[in-house]
mmCIF file of C-alpha atoms (C1' of nucleotides) in Angstrom:
data_model
loop_
_atom_site.group_PDB
_atom_site.id
_atom_site.type_symbol
_atom_site.label_atom_id
_atom_site.label_comp_id
_atom_site.label_asym_id
_atom_site.label_seq_id
_atom_site.Cartn_x
_atom_site.Cartn_y
_atom_site.Cartn_z
ATOM 1 C CA MET A 235 -22.088 2.092 -26.383
ATOM 2 C CA ARG A 236 -22.054 5.409 -28.168
ATOM 3 C CA ALA A 237 -19.120 6.148 -30.430
ATOM 4 C CA ASP A 238 -17.778 8.994 -28.292
ATOM 5 C CA ALA A 239 -18.010 6.831 -25.178
ATOM 6 C CA GLN A 240 -16.077 4.030 -26.861
ATOM 7 C CA ARG A 241 -13.409 6.423 -28.042
ATOM 8 C CA ASN A 242 -12.998 7.856 -24.558
ATOM 9 C CA ARG A 243 -12.898 4.438 -22.937
ATOM 10 C CA ASP A 244 -10.219 3.199 -25.307
ATOM 11 C CA ARG A 245 -8.145 6.311 -24.823
ATOM 12 C CA ILE A 246 -8.429 6.076 -21.025
ATOM 13 C CA VAL A 247 -7.231 2.462 -20.969
ATOM 14 C CA GLU A 248 -4.364 3.202 -23.322
ATOM 15 C CA VAL A 249 -3.180 6.223 -21.361
ATOM 16 C CA ALA A 250 -3.640 4.442 -18.012
ATOM 17 C CA ARG A 251 -1.626 1.437 -19.175
ATOM 18 C CA ALA A 252 1.339 3.643 -19.998
ATOM 19 C CA LEU A 253 1.117 5.478 -16.675
ATOM 20 C CA PHE A 254 0.640 2.373 -14.515
ATOM 21 C CA ARG A 255 3.421 0.472 -16.191
ATOM 22 C CA VAL A 256 5.988 3.126 -15.441
ATOM 23 C CA LYS A 257 4.859 4.605 -12.130
ATOM 24 C CA GLY A 258 2.969 1.734 -10.528
ATOM 25 C CA PHE A 259 -0.580 1.549 -9.235
ATOM 26 C CA GLU A 260 -0.282 3.744 -6.153
ATOM 27 C CA ALA A 261 1.740 6.517 -7.746
ATOM 28 C CA VAL A 262 -0.857 7.239 -10.439
ATOM 29 C CA SER A 263 -3.868 9.318 -9.438
ATOM 30 C CA MET A 264 -7.213 9.119 -11.170
ATOM 31 C CA ASP A 265 -7.074 12.865 -11.829
ATOM 32 C CA GLU A 266 -3.772 12.291 -13.574
ATOM 33 C CA VAL A 267 -5.308 9.614 -15.796
ATOM 34 C CA ALA A 268 -8.306 11.840 -16.537
ATOM 35 C CA LYS A 269 -6.109 14.798 -17.481
ATOM 36 C CA ALA A 270 -3.809 12.665 -19.638
ATOM 37 C CA ALA A 271 -6.821 11.172 -21.425
ATOM 38 C CA GLU A 272 -8.368 14.642 -21.749
ATOM 39 C CA VAL A 273 -11.632 13.750 -20.054
ATOM 40 C CA GLY A 274 -13.227 14.947 -16.823
ATOM 41 C CA PRO A 275 -13.087 12.891 -13.632
ATOM 42 C CA GLY A 276 -16.803 12.189 -13.980
ATOM 43 C CA THR A 277 -16.268 10.531 -17.347
ATOM 44 C CA LEU A 278 -13.405 8.459 -16.029
ATOM 45 C CA TYR A 279 -15.474 7.216 -13.094
ATOM 46 C CA ARG A 280 -18.473 6.385 -15.254
ATOM 47 C CA HIS A 281 -16.324 4.018 -17.284
ATOM 48 C CA PHE A 282 -14.435 2.621 -14.310
ATOM 49 C CA ALA A 283 -16.178 2.757 -10.968
ATOM 50 C CA THR A 284 -12.960 2.316 -9.009
ATOM 51 C CA LYS A 285 -9.258 2.661 -9.604
ATOM 52 C CA GLU A 286 -8.907 -1.110 -9.293
ATOM 53 C CA SER A 287 -11.414 -1.795 -12.046
ATOM 54 C CA LEU A 288 -9.423 0.525 -14.314
ATOM 55 C CA TYR A 289 -6.317 -1.464 -13.449
ATOM 56 C CA ASP A 290 -8.178 -4.626 -14.255
ATOM 57 C CA ALA A 291 -9.068 -3.276 -17.710
ATOM 58 C CA VAL A 292 -5.440 -2.296 -18.253
ATOM 59 C CA LEU A 293 -4.354 -5.865 -17.530
ATOM 60 C CA GLU A 294 -6.993 -7.324 -19.830
ATOM 61 C CA ALA A 295 -4.749 -8.286 -22.730
ATOM 62 C CA TRP A 296 -2.508 -9.988 -20.292
ATOM 63 C CA ALA A 297 -4.311 -13.228 -19.635
ATOM 64 C CA ASP A 298 -3.604 -14.192 -23.227
ATOM 65 C CA LYS A 299 0.119 -13.840 -22.662
ATOM 66 C CA VAL A 300 -0.061 -16.211 -19.722
ATOM 67 C CA ASN A 301 -1.820 -18.860 -21.703
ATOM 68 C CA THR A 302 0.644 -18.499 -24.553
ATOM 69 C CA ALA A 303 3.563 -18.804 -22.149
ATOM 70 C CA VAL A 304 2.230 -21.953 -20.510
ATOM 71 C CA ASP A 305 1.562 -23.499 -23.915
ATOM 72 C CA ARG A 306 5.159 -22.885 -24.824
ATOM 73 C CA ALA A 307 6.460 -24.232 -21.516
ATOM 74 C CA LEU A 308 4.410 -27.417 -21.915
ATOM 75 C CA THR A 309 5.975 -28.232 -25.265
ATOM 76 C CA LEU A 310 9.574 -27.942 -24.028
ATOM 77 C CA ASP A 311 11.712 -31.018 -23.619
ATOM 78 C CA GLY A 312 14.235 -31.684 -20.886
ATOM 79 C CA PRO A 313 14.257 -32.585 -17.223
ATOM 80 C CA ALA A 314 11.253 -31.650 -15.070
ATOM 81 C CA ARG A 315 13.261 -29.185 -13.009
ATOM 82 C CA GLU A 316 14.324 -27.204 -16.082
ATOM 83 C CA ARG A 317 10.825 -27.130 -17.506
ATOM 84 C CA LEU A 318 9.358 -26.021 -14.190
ATOM 85 C CA LEU A 319 11.992 -23.370 -13.657
ATOM 86 C CA SER A 320 11.532 -22.033 -17.144
ATOM 87 C CA TRP A 321 7.808 -21.697 -16.558
ATOM 88 C CA LEU A 322 8.195 -20.092 -13.125
ATOM 89 C CA THR A 323 10.635 -17.575 -14.572
ATOM 90 C CA ASP A 324 8.244 -16.617 -17.356
ATOM 91 C CA TYR A 325 5.389 -16.469 -14.917
ATOM 92 C CA ALA A 326 7.267 -14.208 -12.478
ATOM 93 C CA ALA A 327 8.394 -11.993 -15.343
ATOM 94 C CA MET A 328 4.812 -11.475 -16.429
ATOM 95 C CA LEU A 329 3.745 -10.681 -12.886
ATOM 96 C CA THR A 330 6.412 -8.013 -12.529
ATOM 97 C CA GLU A 331 5.759 -6.522 -15.932
ATOM 98 C CA HIS A 332 3.356 -3.986 -14.440
ATOM 99 C CA LYS A 333 4.560 -2.368 -11.242
ATOM 100 C CA GLY A 334 2.335 -3.321 -8.318
ATOM 101 C CA ALA A 335 0.468 -6.027 -10.204
ATOM 102 C CA ALA A 336 2.154 -9.007 -8.531
ATOM 103 C CA ALA A 337 1.092 -8.144 -4.986
ATOM 104 C CA ARG A 338 -2.406 -7.200 -6.068
ATOM 105 C CA ILE A 339 -3.108 -10.284 -8.143
ATOM 106 C CA THR A 340 -1.553 -12.611 -5.579
ATOM 107 C CA ALA A 341 -3.608 -11.070 -2.778
ATOM 108 C CA ALA A 342 -6.752 -11.653 -4.854
ATOM 109 C CA LEU A 343 -6.017 -15.360 -5.438
ATOM 110 C CA GLY A 344 -8.540 -16.697 -2.946
ATOM 111 C CA ASP A 345 -11.139 -13.950 -3.306
ATOM 112 C CA PRO A 346 -13.822 -14.555 -5.954
ATOM 113 C CA GLY A 347 -15.239 -11.060 -5.359
ATOM 114 C CA SER A 348 -12.038 -9.300 -6.328
ATOM 115 C CA PRO A 349 -11.901 -7.251 -9.542
ATOM 116 C CA PHE A 350 -8.925 -9.431 -10.504
ATOM 117 C CA ALA A 351 -10.811 -12.699 -10.114
ATOM 118 C CA ALA A 352 -10.700 -13.433 -13.851
ATOM 119 C CA LYS A 353 -6.922 -12.932 -13.925
ATOM 120 C CA CYS A 354 -6.559 -15.237 -10.951
ATOM 121 C CA ARG A 355 -8.508 -18.003 -12.665
ATOM 122 C CA THR A 356 -6.230 -17.719 -15.672
ATOM 123 C CA TYR A 357 -3.124 -17.998 -13.536
ATOM 124 C CA LEU A 358 -4.434 -20.865 -11.472
ATOM 125 C CA GLY A 359 -5.444 -22.706 -14.631
ATOM 126 C CA ALA A 360 -1.993 -22.245 -16.129
ATOM 127 C CA ASN A 361 -0.307 -23.633 -13.012
ATOM 128 C CA GLN A 362 -2.772 -26.496 -12.917
ATOM 129 C CA ARG A 363 -1.825 -27.474 -16.465
ATOM 130 C CA MET A 364 1.827 -27.361 -15.486
ATOM 131 C CA ILE A 365 1.177 -29.589 -12.456
ATOM 132 C CA GLU A 366 -0.602 -32.148 -14.607
ATOM 133 C CA ALA A 367 2.174 -32.143 -17.171
ATOM 134 C CA LEU A 368 4.973 -32.612 -14.650
ATOM 135 C CA ASP A 369 2.875 -34.976 -12.585
ATOM 136 C CA SER A 370 5.010 -37.416 -10.591
ATOM 137 C CA ALA A 371 8.110 -35.270 -10.809
ATOM 138 C CA LEU A 372 6.542 -32.846 -8.338
ATOM 139 C CA ARG A 373 6.298 -33.343 -4.609
ATOM 140 C CA PRO A 374 3.049 -35.082 -3.742
ATOM 141 C CA GLY A 375 0.001 -32.993 -2.930
ATOM 142 C CA VAL A 376 1.225 -29.749 -4.450
ATOM 143 C CA GLU A 377 -1.614 -27.497 -5.608
ATOM 144 C CA ALA A 378 -1.897 -24.770 -8.215
ATOM 145 C CA ILE A 379 -2.755 -22.148 -5.635
ATOM 146 C CA GLN A 380 0.397 -22.945 -3.661
ATOM 147 C CA ILE A 381 2.574 -22.426 -6.699
ATOM 148 C CA SER A 382 0.682 -19.273 -7.589
ATOM 149 C CA ARG A 383 1.190 -17.876 -4.109
ATOM 150 C CA LEU A 384 4.853 -18.835 -3.875
ATOM 151 C CA VAL A 385 5.761 -17.313 -7.212
ATOM 152 C CA GLY A 386 3.444 -14.368 -6.587
ATOM 153 C CA GLY A 387 5.253 -13.738 -3.314
ATOM 154 C CA VAL A 388 8.647 -13.847 -4.993
ATOM 155 C CA ALA A 389 7.407 -11.585 -7.786
ATOM 156 C CA ALA A 390 5.989 -9.105 -5.289
ATOM 157 C CA VAL A 391 9.306 -8.918 -3.453
ATOM 158 C CA VAL A 392 11.195 -8.450 -6.725
ATOM 159 C CA ASP A 393 8.728 -5.763 -7.753
ATOM 160 C CA ASN A 394 8.705 -3.872 -4.440
ATOM 161 C CA SER A 395 12.467 -3.837 -4.076
ATOM 162 C CA GLU A 396 13.139 -3.435 -7.787
ATOM 163 C CA LEU A 397 15.549 -6.370 -7.767
ATOM 164 C CA PRO A 398 17.583 -7.424 -10.801
ATOM 165 C CA ALA A 399 16.723 -10.567 -12.748
ATOM 166 C CA ASP A 400 19.428 -12.695 -11.144
ATOM 167 C CA ALA A 401 18.057 -12.075 -7.642
ATOM 168 C CA ALA A 402 14.672 -13.251 -8.894
ATOM 169 C CA ALA A 403 16.280 -16.260 -10.562
ATOM 170 C CA SER A 404 18.042 -17.419 -7.420
ATOM 171 C CA MET A 405 14.821 -17.254 -5.415
ATOM 172 C CA LEU A 406 12.862 -19.078 -8.083
ATOM 173 C CA ALA A 407 15.525 -21.795 -8.168
ATOM 174 C CA VAL A 408 14.912 -22.420 -4.471
ATOM 175 C CA VAL A 409 11.169 -22.598 -5.035
ATOM 176 C CA ALA A 410 11.538 -24.910 -8.029
ATOM 177 C CA ASP A 411 13.832 -27.272 -6.109
ATOM 178 C CA GLY A 412 11.382 -27.277 -3.233
ATOM 179 C CA LEU A 413 8.533 -28.162 -5.577
ATOM 180 C CA ILE A 414 10.348 -31.072 -7.197
ATOM 181 C CA ALA A 415 9.897 -34.378 -5.390
ATOM 182 C CA SER A 416 13.093 -35.328 -3.584
ATOM 183 C CA MET B 90 12.801 15.707 26.624
ATOM 184 C CA ARG B 91 10.260 17.421 28.840
ATOM 185 C CA ALA B 92 8.176 15.206 31.082
ATOM 186 C CA ASP B 93 4.890 16.019 29.325
ATOM 187 C CA ALA B 94 6.475 15.298 25.962
ATOM 188 C CA GLN B 95 7.730 11.923 27.157
ATOM 189 C CA ARG B 96 4.308 11.033 28.555
ATOM 190 C CA ASN B 97 2.639 11.939 25.284
ATOM 191 C CA ARG B 98 5.181 10.057 23.217
ATOM 192 C CA ASP B 99 4.763 6.905 25.283
ATOM 193 C CA ARG B 100 0.992 7.099 25.123
ATOM 194 C CA ILE B 101 1.040 7.635 21.347
ATOM 195 C CA VAL B 102 3.202 4.554 20.748
ATOM 196 C CA GLU B 103 1.095 2.426 23.063
ATOM 197 C CA VAL B 104 -2.180 3.469 21.464
ATOM 198 C CA ALA B 105 -0.760 3.161 17.942
ATOM 199 C CA ARG B 106 0.544 -0.344 18.613
ATOM 200 C CA ALA B 107 -2.939 -1.511 19.586
ATOM 201 C CA LEU B 108 -4.536 0.108 16.541
ATOM 202 C CA PHE B 109 -1.943 -1.084 13.996
ATOM 203 C CA ARG B 110 -1.943 -4.625 15.297
ATOM 204 C CA VAL B 111 -5.668 -5.044 14.779
ATOM 205 C CA LYS B 112 -6.416 -2.906 11.747
ATOM 206 C CA GLY B 113 -3.115 -2.910 9.855
ATOM 207 C CA PHE B 114 -0.978 -0.022 8.710
ATOM 208 C CA GLU B 115 -3.141 1.400 5.938
ATOM 209 C CA ALA B 116 -6.427 1.230 7.810
ATOM 210 C CA VAL B 117 -5.261 3.423 10.678
ATOM 211 C CA SER B 118 -5.204 7.176 10.088
ATOM 212 C CA MET B 119 -2.897 9.534 11.915
ATOM 213 C CA ASP B 120 -5.918 11.548 13.056
ATOM 214 C CA GLU B 121 -7.294 8.381 14.570
ATOM 215 C CA VAL B 122 -4.077 7.784 16.494
ATOM 216 C CA ALA B 123 -4.015 11.415 17.657
ATOM 217 C CA LYS B 124 -7.598 11.266 18.875
ATOM 218 C CA ALA B 125 -7.088 7.950 20.644
ATOM 219 C CA ALA B 126 -3.948 9.278 22.337
ATOM 220 C CA GLU B 127 -5.780 12.523 23.193
ATOM 221 C CA VAL B 128 -3.268 14.803 21.536
ATOM 222 C CA GLY B 129 -3.535 17.155 18.578
ATOM 223 C CA PRO B 130 -2.244 16.204 15.137
ATOM 224 C CA GLY B 131 0.551 18.729 15.541
ATOM 225 C CA THR B 132 1.859 16.953 18.624
ATOM 226 C CA LEU B 133 1.696 13.586 16.924
ATOM 227 C CA TYR B 134 3.681 14.844 13.935
ATOM 228 C CA ARG B 135 6.315 16.527 16.085
ATOM 229 C CA HIS B 136 7.086 13.188 17.702
ATOM 230 C CA PHE B 137 6.828 11.158 14.475
ATOM 231 C CA ALA B 138 7.476 13.021 11.287
ATOM 232 C CA THR B 139 5.758 10.410 9.126
ATOM 233 C CA LYS B 140 3.344 7.568 9.599
ATOM 234 C CA GLU B 141 6.132 5.112 8.778
ATOM 235 C CA SER B 142 8.380 6.412 11.535
ATOM 236 C CA LEU B 143 5.526 5.913 13.994
ATOM 237 C CA TYR B 144 5.182 2.342 12.733
ATOM 238 C CA ASP B 145 8.894 1.875 13.207
ATOM 239 C CA ALA B 146 8.617 2.999 16.840
ATOM 240 C CA VAL B 147 5.686 0.614 17.343
ATOM 241 C CA LEU B 148 7.818 -2.301 16.109
ATOM 242 C CA GLU B 149 10.737 -1.316 18.332
ATOM 243 C CA ALA B 150 10.365 -4.036 20.961
ATOM 244 C CA TRP B 151 10.194 -6.539 18.201
ATOM 245 C CA ALA B 152 13.828 -6.978 17.243
ATOM 246 C CA ASP B 153 14.385 -8.565 20.654
ATOM 247 C CA LYS B 154 11.829 -11.238 19.899
ATOM 248 C CA VAL B 155 13.639 -12.154 16.687
ATOM 249 C CA ASN B 156 16.946 -12.565 18.452
ATOM 250 C CA THR B 157 15.340 -14.660 21.169
ATOM 251 C CA ALA B 158 13.691 -16.870 18.565
ATOM 252 C CA VAL B 159 16.878 -17.476 16.624
ATOM 253 C CA ASP B 160 18.735 -18.277 19.836
ATOM 254 C CA ARG B 161 16.124 -20.892 20.606
ATOM 255 C CA ALA B 162 16.227 -22.320 17.079
ATOM 256 C CA LEU B 163 20.010 -22.634 17.200
ATOM 257 C CA THR B 164 19.903 -24.765 20.347
ATOM 258 C CA LEU B 165 17.445 -27.288 18.912
ATOM 259 C CA ASP B 166 18.574 -30.792 18.003
ATOM 260 C CA GLY B 167 17.414 -32.842 15.066
ATOM 261 C CA PRO B 168 17.894 -32.949 11.306
ATOM 262 C CA ALA B 169 18.830 -29.747 9.502
ATOM 263 C CA ARG B 170 15.543 -29.634 7.639
ATOM 264 C CA GLU B 171 13.503 -29.683 10.854
ATOM 265 C CA ARG B 172 15.638 -27.035 12.491
ATOM 266 C CA LEU B 173 15.444 -24.792 9.436
ATOM 267 C CA LEU B 174 11.709 -25.256 9.069
ATOM 268 C CA SER B 175 11.138 -24.511 12.730
ATOM 269 C CA TRP B 176 13.063 -21.280 12.414
ATOM 270 C CA LEU B 177 11.354 -20.230 9.185
ATOM 271 C CA THR B 178 7.969 -20.877 10.786
ATOM 272 C CA ASP B 179 8.810 -18.738 13.810
ATOM 273 C CA TYR B 180 10.250 -16.070 11.576
ATOM 274 C CA ALA B 181 7.181 -15.946 9.341
ATOM 275 C CA ALA B 182 4.923 -15.872 12.398
ATOM 276 C CA MET B 183 6.724 -12.838 13.749
ATOM 277 C CA LEU B 184 6.500 -11.091 10.399
ATOM 278 C CA THR B 185 2.739 -11.606 10.233
ATOM 279 C CA GLU B 186 2.184 -10.615 13.836
ATOM 280 C CA HIS B 187 1.507 -7.028 12.836
ATOM 281 C CA LYS B 188 -0.710 -6.656 9.801
ATOM 282 C CA GLY B 189 1.175 -5.082 6.913
ATOM 283 C CA ALA B 190 4.577 -5.396 8.550
ATOM 284 C CA ALA B 191 5.831 -8.304 6.418
ATOM 285 C CA ALA B 192 5.573 -6.520 3.078
ATOM 286 C CA ARG B 193 6.956 -3.292 4.479
ATOM 287 C CA ILE B 194 9.973 -4.804 6.189
ATOM 288 C CA THR B 195 10.736 -7.105 3.261
ATOM 289 C CA ALA B 196 10.572 -4.221 0.799
ATOM 290 C CA ALA B 197 13.045 -2.308 2.971
ATOM 291 C CA LEU B 198 15.595 -5.143 3.027
ATOM 292 C CA GLY B 199 18.012 -3.623 0.561
ATOM 293 C CA ASP B 200 17.396 0.033 1.415
ATOM 294 C CA PRO B 201 19.663 1.510 4.117
ATOM 295 C CA GLY B 202 17.670 4.761 4.062
ATOM 296 C CA SER B 203 14.421 3.121 5.029
ATOM 297 C CA PRO B 204 12.883 3.841 8.441
ATOM 298 C CA PHE B 205 12.915 0.069 8.952
ATOM 299 C CA ALA B 206 16.621 -0.329 8.265
ATOM 300 C CA ALA B 207 17.397 -1.301 11.871
ATOM 301 C CA LYS B 208 14.752 -4.032 11.778
ATOM 302 C CA CYS B 209 16.182 -5.331 8.530
ATOM 303 C CA ARG B 210 19.660 -5.618 9.992
ATOM 304 C CA THR B 211 18.262 -7.634 12.883
ATOM 305 C CA TYR B 212 16.491 -10.014 10.518
ATOM 306 C CA LEU B 213 19.429 -10.408 8.226
ATOM 307 C CA GLY B 214 21.702 -11.069 11.194
ATOM 308 C CA ALA B 215 19.370 -13.745 12.511
ATOM 309 C CA ASN B 216 19.271 -15.524 9.154
ATOM 310 C CA GLN B 217 23.032 -15.235 8.860
ATOM 311 C CA ARG B 218 23.469 -17.004 12.205
ATOM 312 C CA MET B 219 21.127 -19.726 11.008
ATOM 313 C CA ILE B 220 23.084 -20.160 7.769
ATOM 314 C CA GLU B 221 26.331 -20.520 9.695
ATOM 315 C CA ALA B 222 24.797 -23.043 12.073
ATOM 316 C CA LEU B 223 23.347 -25.236 9.331
ATOM 317 C CA ASP B 224 26.363 -24.728 7.121
ATOM 318 C CA SER B 225 26.892 -27.607 4.737
ATOM 319 C CA ALA B 226 23.334 -28.858 5.020
ATOM 320 C CA LEU B 227 22.201 -25.852 2.970
ATOM 321 C CA ARG B 228 22.506 -25.487 -0.772
ATOM 322 C CA PRO B 229 25.801 -23.836 -1.641
ATOM 323 C CA GLY B 230 25.906 -20.076 -1.995
ATOM 324 C CA VAL B 231 22.689 -19.304 -0.170
ATOM 325 C CA GLU B 232 22.665 -15.851 1.435
ATOM 326 C CA ALA B 233 20.831 -14.331 4.372
ATOM 327 C CA ILE B 234 19.080 -11.794 2.191
ATOM 328 C CA GLN B 235 17.694 -14.536 -0.057
ATOM 329 C CA ILE B 236 16.167 -16.341 2.892
ATOM 330 C CA SER B 237 14.847 -13.075 4.281
ATOM 331 C CA ARG B 238 13.211 -12.231 0.982
ATOM 332 C CA LEU B 239 11.764 -15.680 0.397
ATOM 333 C CA VAL B 240 10.219 -15.928 3.838
ATOM 334 C CA GLY B 241 9.220 -12.270 3.741
ATOM 335 C CA GLY B 242 7.433 -12.928 0.460
ATOM 336 C CA VAL B 243 5.592 -15.909 1.896
ATOM 337 C CA ALA B 244 4.701 -13.923 5.022
ATOM 338 C CA ALA B 245 3.416 -11.023 2.943
ATOM 339 C CA VAL B 246 1.160 -13.334 0.944
ATOM 340 C CA VAL B 247 -0.137 -14.972 4.122
ATOM 341 C CA ASP B 248 -0.750 -11.542 5.635
ATOM 342 C CA ASN B 249 -2.443 -10.014 2.586
ATOM 343 C CA SER B 250 -4.738 -12.952 1.983
ATOM 344 C CA GLU B 251 -5.246 -13.700 5.689
ATOM 345 C CA LEU B 252 -4.339 -17.339 5.133
ATOM 346 C CA PRO B 253 -4.544 -19.960 7.894
ATOM 347 C CA ALA B 254 -1.400 -21.365 9.488
ATOM 348 C CA ASP B 255 -1.416 -24.595 7.456
ATOM 349 C CA ALA B 256 -1.290 -22.710 4.153
ATOM 350 C CA ALA B 257 1.742 -20.846 5.462
ATOM 351 C CA ALA B 258 3.281 -24.123 6.646
ATOM 352 C CA SER B 259 2.948 -25.832 3.257
ATOM 353 C CA MET B 260 4.621 -22.905 1.510
ATOM 354 C CA LEU B 261 7.422 -22.742 4.038
ATOM 355 C CA ALA B 262 7.982 -26.478 3.624
ATOM 356 C CA VAL B 263 8.634 -25.917 -0.076
ATOM 357 C CA VAL B 264 11.049 -23.094 0.691
ATOM 358 C CA ALA B 265 12.861 -25.132 3.345
ATOM 359 C CA ASP B 266 13.248 -28.112 1.010
ATOM 360 C CA GLY B 267 14.538 -25.792 -1.685
ATOM 361 C CA LEU B 268 17.104 -24.347 0.698
ATOM 362 C CA ILE B 269 18.431 -27.715 1.820
ATOM 363 C CA ALA B 270 21.231 -29.077 -0.328
ATOM 364 C CA SER B 271 19.962 -31.944 -2.439
ATOM 365 C "C1'" DG C 961 7.481 31.074 45.155
ATOM 366 C "C1'" DA C 962 7.475 34.378 41.281
ATOM 367 C "C1'" DA C 963 9.279 35.560 36.832
ATOM 368 C "C1'" DC C 964 11.099 34.117 32.682
ATOM 369 C "C1'" DT C 965 12.415 31.383 28.680
ATOM 370 C "C1'" DA C 966 12.658 27.407 26.065
ATOM 371 C "C1'" DT C 967 9.833 23.729 24.906
ATOM 372 C "C1'" DA C 968 5.652 21.470 23.770
ATOM 373 C "C1'" DC C 969 0.799 21.664 22.688
ATOM 374 C "C1'" DG C 970 -3.188 21.544 19.438
ATOM 375 C "C1'" DG C 971 -6.361 23.258 16.174
ATOM 376 C "C1'" DA C 972 -7.199 25.479 11.753
ATOM 377 C "C1'" DG C 973 -6.147 24.667 7.352
ATOM 378 C "C1'" DA C 974 -3.195 23.644 2.991
ATOM 379 C "C1'" DC C 975 -2.804 20.162 -0.220
ATOM 380 C "C1'" DA C 976 -3.716 15.662 -2.480
ATOM 381 C "C1'" DC C 977 -6.631 11.980 -3.505
ATOM 382 C "C1'" DT C 978 -10.933 9.161 -4.508
ATOM 383 C "C1'" DC C 979 -15.296 9.422 -5.919
ATOM 384 C "C1'" DT C 980 -20.334 11.906 -6.777
ATOM 385 C "C1'" DC C 981 -23.903 14.989 -8.384
ATOM 386 C "C1'" DC C 982 -26.035 17.410 -11.807
ATOM 387 C "C1'" DG C 983 -26.430 21.009 -15.328
ATOM 388 C "C1'" DT C 984 -24.692 21.072 -20.115
ATOM 389 C "C1'" DT C 985 -23.377 19.074 -24.481
ATOM 390 C "C1'" DT C 986 -23.254 15.612 -27.949
ATOM 391 C "C1'" DT C 987 -24.886 11.674 -30.541
ATOM 392 C "C1'" DG C 988 -27.643 8.899 -33.367
ATOM 393 C "C1'" DC C 989 -32.188 7.929 -34.793
ATOM 394 C "C1'" DA C 990 -36.910 9.115 -36.587
ATOM 395 C "C1'" DT D 868 -34.020 18.849 -38.757
ATOM 396 C "C1'" DG D 869 -35.698 17.896 -34.199
ATOM 397 C "C1'" DC D 870 -35.535 15.266 -30.127
ATOM 398 C "C1'" DA D 871 -34.717 11.961 -26.444
ATOM 399 C "C1'" DA D 872 -31.221 9.302 -24.530
ATOM 400 C "C1'" DA D 873 -26.607 8.991 -23.541
ATOM 401 C "C1'" DA D 874 -22.321 10.871 -22.296
ATOM 402 C "C1'" DC D 875 -19.584 14.717 -20.771
ATOM 403 C "C1'" DG D 876 -16.972 17.389 -17.242
ATOM 404 C "C1'" DG D 877 -16.356 20.456 -13.519
ATOM 405 C "C1'" DA D 878 -17.490 21.818 -8.844
ATOM 406 C "C1'" DG D 879 -17.273 19.874 -4.572
ATOM 407 C "C1'" DA D 880 -17.987 16.374 -0.651
ATOM 408 C "C1'" DG D 881 -15.446 13.398 2.174
ATOM 409 C "C1'" DT D 882 -11.104 11.627 3.918
ATOM 410 C "C1'" DG D 883 -6.266 11.427 4.467
ATOM 411 C "C1'" DT D 884 -1.354 13.340 5.448
ATOM 412 C "C1'" DC D 885 1.174 16.817 7.163
ATOM 413 C "C1'" DT D 886 2.250 22.219 8.522
ATOM 414 C "C1'" DC D 887 2.021 26.748 10.697
ATOM 415 C "C1'" DC D 888 1.741 29.462 14.457
ATOM 416 C "C1'" DG D 889 -0.560 31.474 18.443
ATOM 417 C "C1'" DT D 890 -1.205 29.600 23.142
ATOM 418 C "C1'" DA D 891 -0.053 26.995 27.250
ATOM 419 C "C1'" DT D 892 3.125 24.709 30.212
ATOM 420 C "C1'" DA D 893 7.490 22.842 32.296
ATOM 421 C "C1'" DG D 894 11.615 23.668 34.379
ATOM 422 C "C1'" DT D 895 15.185 27.004 35.808
ATOM 423 C "C1'" DT D 896 16.922 31.063 38.048
ATOM 424 C "C1'" DC D 897 16.736 34.460 41.454
#
DNA sequence: GAACTATACGGAGACACTCTCCGTTTTGCA
DNA sequence: TGCAAAACGGAGAGTGTCTCCGTATAGTTC
């Protein structure tokens, strides 16, 4: 890639990240991103064929955070319920970090053709590791995609309604209790 | 209201209901509704100032179904868990009946200014009746809005990803177990 | 049943948004 | 320095929501 192209691409992603984070996916127009990055719409669309693929690039650094968080959660001591709840809380917090991301990523969970497919694999893998670690403490037959969808659903509600952290926590507590074998 | 206006209004709602149910909220344009109802865009927008208010009118008959369903659920016998799960399943099914409705109604739960506010009150009331009926079988401190949000979140995920009924059932089972006092 | 007025109709179009085409400019290499 | 390939960016096509306003119609009054 030519130096000017690389510069423009980097600037677009940086500017778009700031806009998306604050205003959410829908509320940011591609023209707005192009203007803020001081490029023409044509340039923007050559780098990112659709608005979703731009969003995907914005979320790129994010998969790392998930893996770091699950590593941390796996090393914690304590009862299974506490460890699970701690992980689900971190997980939901990361999903709501960018407005609109939770619903989008969760909707893409079963769709390998989605632009967010790589993010989904990361999330599913993280939940799978958690399942294996907690093992017999969980209800039998629980799958990573179920956990991903449940927490994704909670995160999407929190995100859409802009709920405070304690509302999220009380919903996650219900989910965690439901996931623990009784 | 003049007779021709009433005729047009009725036809618009009828046509819009059919379109929304199949294609979902986003995929139906107001022009499309106007053409199908054989009125001009101006007429459509005089009756329904926004697309959301048209959707609200389409869902009008729906509140009755919720109240009927909760009445039925309250008369059932059996263990609390079964009764709760039966109600949550019905509730989720009604939310996913119209594509896109679950996320929209759930997002409006805490917003009295939303066009869906009346629907939200119906849902919250139904869950409140269920809470009172199950009483001590539920975890302490659970509120109608929590249940509404949890099930709304599950329904939105099911709707977005077009999941089969058994995927919905396994998620609702987790939620129901989490809601039952342990 | 004719005239009149308030009400409703409907199409042209303003505005916003996503995305494309193509003439112009810039870059990096020979 | 010259040149080909790559990238730029703006005009505009296509689609969507929603508005304005001249025209048509319903319902009332005589």
